[in-house]
């Protein structure tokens, strides 16, 4: 069966506008999941709603409700290519037992995988990018076809989801419906037992939240149910659910024009611009200014959210050398009129402090600077200058043959006789 609905949907739904998202949430009892789903399907977005399911540990509960309301509702499963074999088998089990007749697997773009993850190990070094390629990017064009979509998220799963409502309105005027928002782990188990639903084969082995195999581990007694996802990393979400009131449900609409150049292409940027006054506990996927981090260091270190660091000219990266591993990205600002201190900051990060994360140049990034930026350790660029963008795309940056600031021990600065330069 081909994918339904080929044209983008009208974003803002008239009935929702009239009713208001707050009033909509007030219509239902916390535990009235089936009624939430039925009303969303029949009254809020009739014929304009899709289900997104991980077919994980708890998925049978939501999908059982879908089968009761309308088994022909389109259900989308992100087949990342990294799932457990048991999960793929579970998809077929639930389709057959629940009578779901409109289930579609969404695959990542093969060219993107070949280009950015040729060895299949991107999850080890850059799990955010791995999720972006295998989940966020493939799902965007699907959800854009609908006025809303249904998720299986629940408040109890993580602290970030603790404010989750039944209905969310994203800033692009689409609706996320979360029928199980108020369900506890015990509620899920009770529902599954009451309706004799098949359990995910890995659940009994201690996998309480199940995603891609490389990034999923067993959860110990008393741990957060999602503690086994991306264990040991400052990462709690794959990126398709950021964020509600700045925390969970950010719309996934792709930018009209990406400005982040990385790994040979302009790509979507998971980081957003720092907003003055953001509380340390609420900051995530943003580059925190270095003085702000130092002023609230303990709070930022205690937070589990992914963060970057923003360094401006004159600020000393040495002041945070012990905390560099906290940051997934360091952004170095280049103001107009060619303040070159950012080059030295990048070299300190790479050569002295051995920082292995993303180092990005931001600000007045121009094509004649980029070759030297790369030599100094920059591996990402935020470029808004149109001629510079085109030069990157067409691979026609100026070449550097003479180096006034040598990098490493092999480059010889202009005016130095090679035999007088000691190479260790």
Coordinates of C-alpha atoms in Angstrom, one line a residue:
X1 CA 0.0 0.0 0.0
X2 CA 1.4 3.4 -1.0
X3 CA 1.8 6.2 1.5
X4 CA -1.5 8.1 1.9
X5 CA -1.9 11.9 1.5
X6 CA 0.6 13.3 -0.9
X7 CA 0.0 17.0 -0.4
X8 CA 0.9 19.1 2.7
X9 CA -2.1 19.7 4.9
X10 CA -3.6 23.0 5.8
X11 CA -1.8 23.8 9.0
X12 CA -4.1 25.7 11.3
X13 CA -7.4 23.8 11.9
X14 CA -10.5 26.1 12.1
X15 CA -12.2 24.0 14.8
X16 CA -9.1 24.0 17.0
X17 CA -8.8 27.8 16.6
X18 CA -12.3 28.3 17.8
X19 CA -12.1 25.9 20.7
X20 CA -8.7 26.7 22.0
X21 CA -6.0 24.3 23.0
X22 CA -6.5 24.9 26.7
X23 CA -10.2 24.3 26.5
X24 CA -9.6 21.2 24.6
X25 CA -7.3 19.8 27.3
X26 CA -9.9 20.7 29.9
X27 CA -12.6 18.5 28.3
X28 CA -11.2 15.2 29.4
X29 CA -10.5 13.3 32.5
X30 CA -6.8 12.6 33.0
X31 CA -7.2 8.8 32.4
X32 CA -9.8 9.1 29.6
X33 CA -7.3 8.1 26.9
X34 CA -9.7 6.4 24.5
X35 CA -12.1 9.4 24.5
X36 CA -9.1 11.7 23.8
X37 CA -8.2 9.6 20.8
X38 CA -11.7 9.2 19.6
X39 CA -12.5 12.9 19.8
X40 CA -9.2 13.8 18.0
X41 CA -10.0 11.4 15.2
X42 CA -13.7 12.2 14.8
X43 CA -14.0 15.9 15.7
X44 CA -10.7 17.7 16.0
X45 CA -8.9 16.4 12.9
X46 CA -11.2 14.0 11.0
X47 CA -9.2 12.4 8.2
X48 CA -6.2 14.5 9.0
X49 CA -4.5 12.6 11.7
X50 CA -1.7 10.0 11.7
X51 CA -0.2 7.7 14.4
X52 CA 3.6 7.6 15.0
X53 CA 4.6 4.5 16.9
X54 CA 7.9 3.1 17.9
X55 CA 6.4 -0.4 18.4
X56 CA 8.3 -0.4 21.7
X57 CA 7.6 -1.7 25.2
X58 CA 4.3 0.3 25.7
X59 CA 3.1 0.6 22.1
X60 CA 0.5 -2.2 22.2
X61 CA -1.7 -0.1 24.5
X62 CA -2.0 2.9 22.1
X63 CA -2.3 0.7 19.1
X64 CA -5.1 -1.3 20.7
X65 CA -7.0 2.0 21.2
X66 CA -6.3 2.9 17.6
X67 CA -7.8 -0.4 16.5
X68 CA -10.9 0.3 18.5
X69 CA -11.4 3.8 17.1
X70 CA -10.4 3.1 13.5
X71 CA -7.9 0.4 12.4
X72 CA -7.5 2.1 9.0
X73 CA -5.8 5.2 10.6
X74 CA -2.3 5.5 9.1
X75 CA 0.3 4.3 11.5
X76 CA 4.0 5.2 10.8
X77 CA 6.9 3.2 12.1
X78 CA 10.4 4.7 11.9
X79 CA 12.5 1.8 10.5
X80 CA 15.9 3.3 11.3
X81 CA 17.8 0.2 10.3
X82 CA 19.1 -0.1 13.9
X83 CA 16.2 -1.8 15.6
X84 CA 16.3 -5.1 17.5
X85 CA 15.1 -8.1 15.5
X86 CA 12.5 -8.6 18.2
X87 CA 11.0 -5.1 17.5
X88 CA 10.6 -5.9 13.8
X89 CA 8.9 -9.2 14.6
X90 CA 6.7 -7.3 17.1
X91 CA 5.5 -5.0 14.4
X92 CA 4.1 -7.9 12.5
X93 CA 2.6 -9.5 15.6
X94 CA 0.7 -6.3 16.5
X95 CA -0.5 -5.7 12.9
X96 CA -1.9 -9.2 12.8
X97 CA -3.4 -9.4 16.3
X98 CA -4.9 -5.9 16.4
X99 CA -6.1 -5.9 12.8
X100 CA -4.2 -2.7 11.8
X101 CA -4.4 -2.4 8.0
X102 CA -2.5 0.8 7.3
X103 CA 1.0 0.5 8.9
X104 CA 3.9 2.1 7.0
X105 CA 7.6 1.8 7.6
X106 CA 9.6 5.0 7.1
X107 CA 13.2 4.5 6.1
X108 CA 16.1 7.0 6.3
X109 CA 17.4 8.4 3.0
X110 CA 19.9 5.9 1.7
X111 CA 22.1 8.7 0.3
X112 CA 22.2 10.4 3.7
X113 CA 23.1 7.2 5.5
X114 CA 25.9 6.5 2.9
X115 CA 27.2 10.0 3.2
X116 CA 27.0 10.6 7.0
X117 CA 27.1 7.1 8.4
X118 CA 28.9 4.9 6.0
X119 CA 30.2 2.5 8.6
X120 CA 27.0 2.5 10.6
X121 CA 28.7 3.7 13.8
X122 CA 27.6 7.3 13.9
X123 CA 25.6 6.5 17.0
X124 CA 28.8 6.0 19.0
X125 CA 30.3 9.5 18.3
X126 CA 27.3 11.7 17.4
X127 CA 24.0 10.2 18.5
X128 CA 22.1 13.4 17.9
X129 CA 23.1 13.4 14.3
X130 CA 22.3 9.7 14.0
X131 CA 18.8 10.4 15.3
X132 CA 18.5 13.3 13.0
X133 CA 19.4 11.3 9.9
X134 CA 17.4 8.2 10.8
X135 CA 14.4 9.7 12.6
X136 CA 13.8 13.4 12.4
X137 CA 14.6 14.0 8.7
X138 CA 12.5 11.0 7.4
X139 CA 9.5 11.8 9.6
X140 CA 9.3 15.5 8.7
X141 CA 7.8 15.1 5.2
X142 CA 5.3 12.6 6.6
X143 CA 3.9 14.7 9.4
X144 CA 3.8 17.8 7.2
X145 CA 1.0 16.0 5.3
X146 CA -1.3 16.0 8.3
X147 CA -2.9 18.6 10.6
X148 CA -1.8 16.5 13.6
X149 CA -0.3 13.3 14.8
X150 CA -0.7 10.9 17.8
X151 CA 2.2 9.9 20.1
X152 CA 2.5 7.3 22.9
X153 CA 4.4 9.6 25.2
X154 CA 3.6 9.7 29.0
X155 CA 4.4 12.1 31.8
X156 CA 6.0 9.5 34.0
X157 CA 8.7 8.6 31.5
X158 CA 11.1 11.5 32.2
X159 CA 11.2 14.7 34.1
X160 CA 11.1 16.6 30.7
X161 CA 7.7 15.0 29.9
X162 CA 6.3 15.8 33.4
X163 CA 4.1 18.6 32.0
X164 CA 2.8 16.7 29.0
X165 CA -0.9 17.5 28.2
X166 CA -3.3 15.5 26.1
X167 CA -3.1 18.1 23.3
X168 CA -0.2 20.2 22.2
X169 CA -0.2 23.0 19.7
X170 CA 3.1 23.4 17.9
X171 CA 4.2 26.8 16.6
X172 CA 3.4 25.7 13.0
X173 CA -0.2 25.2 14.1
X174 CA -0.2 21.4 14.1
X175 CA -1.5 19.3 16.9
X176 CA 0.2 16.5 18.8
X177 CA -2.2 14.2 20.6
X178 CA -0.9 12.3 23.6
X179 CA -3.8 10.0 24.8
X180 CA -1.6 8.2 27.3
X181 CA -0.1 11.4 28.8
X182 CA -1.4 10.6 32.4
X183 CA -0.8 6.8 32.3
X184 CA 1.7 5.4 34.8
X185 CA 3.8 2.4 34.2
X186 CA 1.3 0.4 36.4
X187 CA -1.6 1.7 34.2
X188 CA 0.2 0.5 31.1
X189 CA 0.8 -3.0 32.5
X190 CA -2.8 -3.2 33.8
X191 CA -4.3 -2.2 30.5
X192 CA -2.0 -4.7 28.6
X193 CA -3.1 -7.5 30.9
X194 CA -6.7 -6.6 30.9
X195 CA -6.9 -6.8 27.1
X196 CA -4.5 -9.7 26.8
X197 CA -2.1 -7.7 24.6
X198 CA 1.2 -9.3 23.4
X199 CA 4.2 -8.0 25.3
X200 CA 7.3 -6.8 23.5
X201 CA 9.7 -9.8 23.6
X202 CA 12.4 -7.7 25.3
X203 CA 10.2 -6.2 28.0
X204 CA 10.6 -9.2 30.4
X205 CA 14.4 -9.0 30.0
X206 CA 14.4 -5.5 31.6
X207 CA 14.1 -3.3 28.5
X208 CA 11.4 -0.8 29.7
X209 CA 11.8 1.7 26.9
X210 CA 12.9 0.3 23.6
X211 CA 14.5 2.2 20.7
X212 CA 17.4 1.4 18.4
X213 CA 19.5 -1.5 19.6
X214 CA 22.9 0.2 20.0
X215 CA 21.4 3.0 22.2
X216 CA 19.1 0.9 24.3
X217 CA 20.1 -0.9 27.5
X218 CA 18.4 -2.8 30.4
X219 CA 16.8 -0.6 33.1
X220 CA 17.6 -1.5 36.7
X221 CA 14.9 -1.7 39.5
X222 CA 14.0 1.8 40.5
X223 CA 15.5 3.6 37.5
X224 CA 13.6 6.0 35.3
X225 CA 11.9 3.9 32.6
X226 CA 13.9 5.7 29.9
X227 CA 17.2 5.5 31.8
X228 CA 18.3 2.8 29.3
X229 CA 18.0 5.1 26.3
X230 CA 21.4 6.7 25.4
X231 CA 22.7 5.7 28.8
X232 CA 25.6 7.8 30.0
X233 CA 24.9 10.7 27.6
X234 CA 23.2 14.0 28.1
X235 CA 20.4 13.0 25.8
X236 CA 16.8 12.0 26.6
X237 CA 15.0 12.6 23.3
X238 CA 15.7 11.6 19.8
X239 CA 14.7 15.1 18.5
X240 CA 11.2 14.5 17.1
X241 CA 9.4 15.6 20.3
X242 CA 11.1 18.9 21.2
X243 CA 9.4 20.9 22.7
X244 CA 6.2 21.8 24.6
X245 CA 6.4 25.4 26.1
X246 CA 10.0 25.4 25.2
X247 CA 10.6 21.9 26.6
X248 CA 8.9 19.1 24.6
X249 CA 7.0 19.6 21.4
X250 CA 8.9 21.9 19.1
X251 CA 7.5 21.7 15.5
X252 CA 9.7 19.7 13.2
X253 CA 9.2 21.8 10.1
X254 CA 12.5 22.0 8.3
X255 CA 14.1 25.4 7.8
X256 CA 13.6 26.9 4.4
X257 CA 17.3 27.3 4.1
X258 CA 19.8 25.6 6.4
X259 CA 22.8 27.6 7.5
X260 CA 24.9 25.0 9.3
X261 CA 27.6 23.6 7.1
X262 CA 29.0 20.3 8.4
X263 CA 30.4 17.2 6.7
X264 CA 30.2 18.7 3.3
X265 CA 26.6 19.9 3.2
X266 CA 24.2 22.5 4.7
X267 CA 22.1 20.5 7.2
X268 CA 19.4 21.1 9.8
X269 CA 20.8 22.6 13.0
X270 CA 19.7 20.8 16.2
X271 CA 20.9 23.9 18.2
X272 CA 18.8 27.0 18.6
X273 CA 20.0 30.5 19.5
X274 CA 20.6 31.3 23.2
X275 CA 17.8 33.3 24.8
X276 CA 18.8 35.8 27.5
X277 CA 17.2 34.9 30.8
X278 CA 16.8 31.2 30.2
X279 CA 17.1 29.3 33.4
X280 CA 20.0 26.7 33.5
X281 CA 17.5 23.9 34.2
X282 CA 15.5 24.8 31.0
X283 CA 18.4 25.4 28.6
X284 CA 18.9 22.6 26.1
X285 CA 20.3 22.4 22.5
X286 CA 21.6 25.9 22.8
X287 CA 25.1 27.5 23.1
X288 CA 25.4 29.0 26.6
X289 CA 27.6 32.1 26.7
X290 CA 30.8 31.4 28.6
X291 CA 30.2 34.0 31.2
X292 CA 26.7 32.7 31.8
X293 CA 28.0 29.2 32.3
X294 CA 30.7 30.3 34.7
X295 CA 28.1 32.3 36.7
X296 CA 25.8 29.3 37.1
X297 CA 28.3 26.5 36.6
X298 CA 26.9 24.1 39.2
X299 CA 23.4 24.4 37.8
X300 CA 24.5 23.7 34.3
X301 CA 26.6 20.7 35.3
X302 CA 23.7 19.3 37.2
X303 CA 21.4 19.6 34.2
X304 CA 21.1 16.5 31.9
X305 CA 20.1 18.5 28.8
X306 CA 22.4 18.6 25.8
X307 CA 24.3 21.9 25.7
X308 CA 26.8 23.9 23.7
X309 CA 29.2 26.7 24.7
X310 CA 29.4 30.1 23.1
X311 CA 32.9 31.8 23.2
X312 CA 33.3 35.5 22.2
X313 CA 36.5 37.3 21.5
X314 CA 38.5 38.0 24.6
X315 CA 36.9 35.2 26.6
X316 CA 39.3 32.6 27.9
X317 CA 38.5 29.0 27.0
X318 CA 41.0 28.0 29.7
X319 CA 38.4 29.0 32.3
X320 CA 36.2 26.0 31.4
X321 CA 38.9 23.5 30.4
X322 CA 37.7 21.0 33.1
X323 CA 34.2 21.1 31.9
X324 CA 34.7 20.8 28.1
X325 CA 33.3 17.3 28.0
X326 CA 30.0 18.8 29.2
X327 CA 29.5 20.4 25.8
X328 CA 28.4 18.6 22.6
X329 CA 29.5 21.7 20.6
X330 CA 31.6 24.8 21.1
X331 CA 30.6 27.8 19.0
X332 CA 33.3 30.5 18.5
X333 CA 32.0 33.9 17.6
X334 CA 33.6 36.0 14.8
X335 CA 32.3 39.5 14.9
X336 CA 32.5 41.8 11.9
X337 CA 35.7 43.6 11.1
X338 CA 37.9 40.5 11.4
X339 CA 38.6 39.9 15.0
X340 CA 40.9 36.9 14.7
X341 CA 41.1 35.7 18.3
X342 CA 38.7 32.9 17.5
X343 CA 41.3 31.0 15.5
X344 CA 43.5 30.8 18.6
X345 CA 40.6 29.6 20.7
X346 CA 40.0 26.7 18.2
X347 CA 43.6 25.7 18.2
X348 CA 43.7 25.7 22.0
X349 CA 40.6 23.4 22.0
X350 CA 42.1 21.0 19.5
X351 CA 45.9 21.0 20.1
X352 CA 46.2 21.7 23.8
X353 CA 42.9 20.5 25.3
X354 CA 42.2 17.7 22.9
X355 CA 38.5 18.6 22.6
X356 CA 36.9 16.1 20.2
X357 CA 33.4 17.6 19.8
X358 CA 32.0 20.0 17.3
X359 CA 33.8 23.3 17.0
X360 CA 31.7 25.7 14.9
X361 CA 32.3 29.2 13.7
X362 CA 29.4 31.7 14.0
X363 CA 29.0 35.3 13.2
X364 CA 30.7 37.0 10.3
X365 CA 31.9 33.8 8.6
X366 CA 33.2 34.6 5.0
X367 CA 34.7 32.4 2.3
X368 CA 38.2 33.8 2.6
X369 CA 38.3 32.9 6.3
X370 CA 37.1 29.3 5.9
X371 CA 40.3 27.6 4.8
X372 CA 42.1 29.0 7.8
X373 CA 39.2 28.1 10.1
X374 CA 39.4 24.5 8.9
X375 CA 43.2 24.5 9.5
X376 CA 42.7 25.7 13.0
X377 CA 40.2 22.9 13.9
X378 CA 36.7 24.2 13.0
X379 CA 34.5 21.3 11.7
X380 CA 31.2 23.2 11.4
X381 CA 30.3 26.7 10.1
X382 CA 27.2 28.8 10.4
X383 CA 27.1 30.7 7.1
X384 CA 24.6 33.3 6.1
X385 CA 26.7 35.3 3.6
X386 CA 25.3 34.2 0.3
X387 CA 28.5 34.3 -1.8
X388 CA 30.2 32.3 0.9
X389 CA 27.4 29.8 0.9
X390 CA 27.7 29.4 -2.8
X391 CA 31.4 29.0 -2.6
X392 CA 31.0 26.2 -0.1
X393 CA 28.4 24.5 -2.2
X394 CA 30.4 24.7 -5.4
X395 CA 33.7 23.9 -3.6
X396 CA 35.5 26.9 -4.9
X397 CA 37.1 28.4 -1.7
X398 CA 40.4 30.3 -2.0
X399 CA 43.5 28.2 -1.5
X400 CA 46.2 29.0 1.0
X401 CA 49.8 28.4 0.0
X402 CA 51.5 30.6 2.6
X403 CA 50.9 30.5 6.3
X404 CA 51.7 33.4 8.6
X405 CA 50.3 31.4 11.5
X406 CA 51.5 27.8 11.1
X407 CA 49.4 25.0 12.5
X408 CA 51.0 21.8 13.9
X409 CA 54.7 21.1 13.2
X410 CA 54.7 20.6 9.4
X411 CA 53.7 24.0 8.2
X412 CA 56.5 26.6 7.7
X413 CA 55.6 30.3 8.2
X414 CA 56.4 32.8 5.5
X415 CA 59.9 34.1 5.8
X416 CA 61.3 31.2 7.8
X417 CA 64.1 29.2 6.3
X418 CA 62.9 25.6 6.5
X419 CA 66.2 24.2 7.8
X420 CA 66.1 26.5 10.9
X421 CA 62.6 25.3 11.9
X422 CA 62.8 22.5 14.4
X423 CA 60.4 19.7 13.8
X424 CA 59.7 17.3 16.7

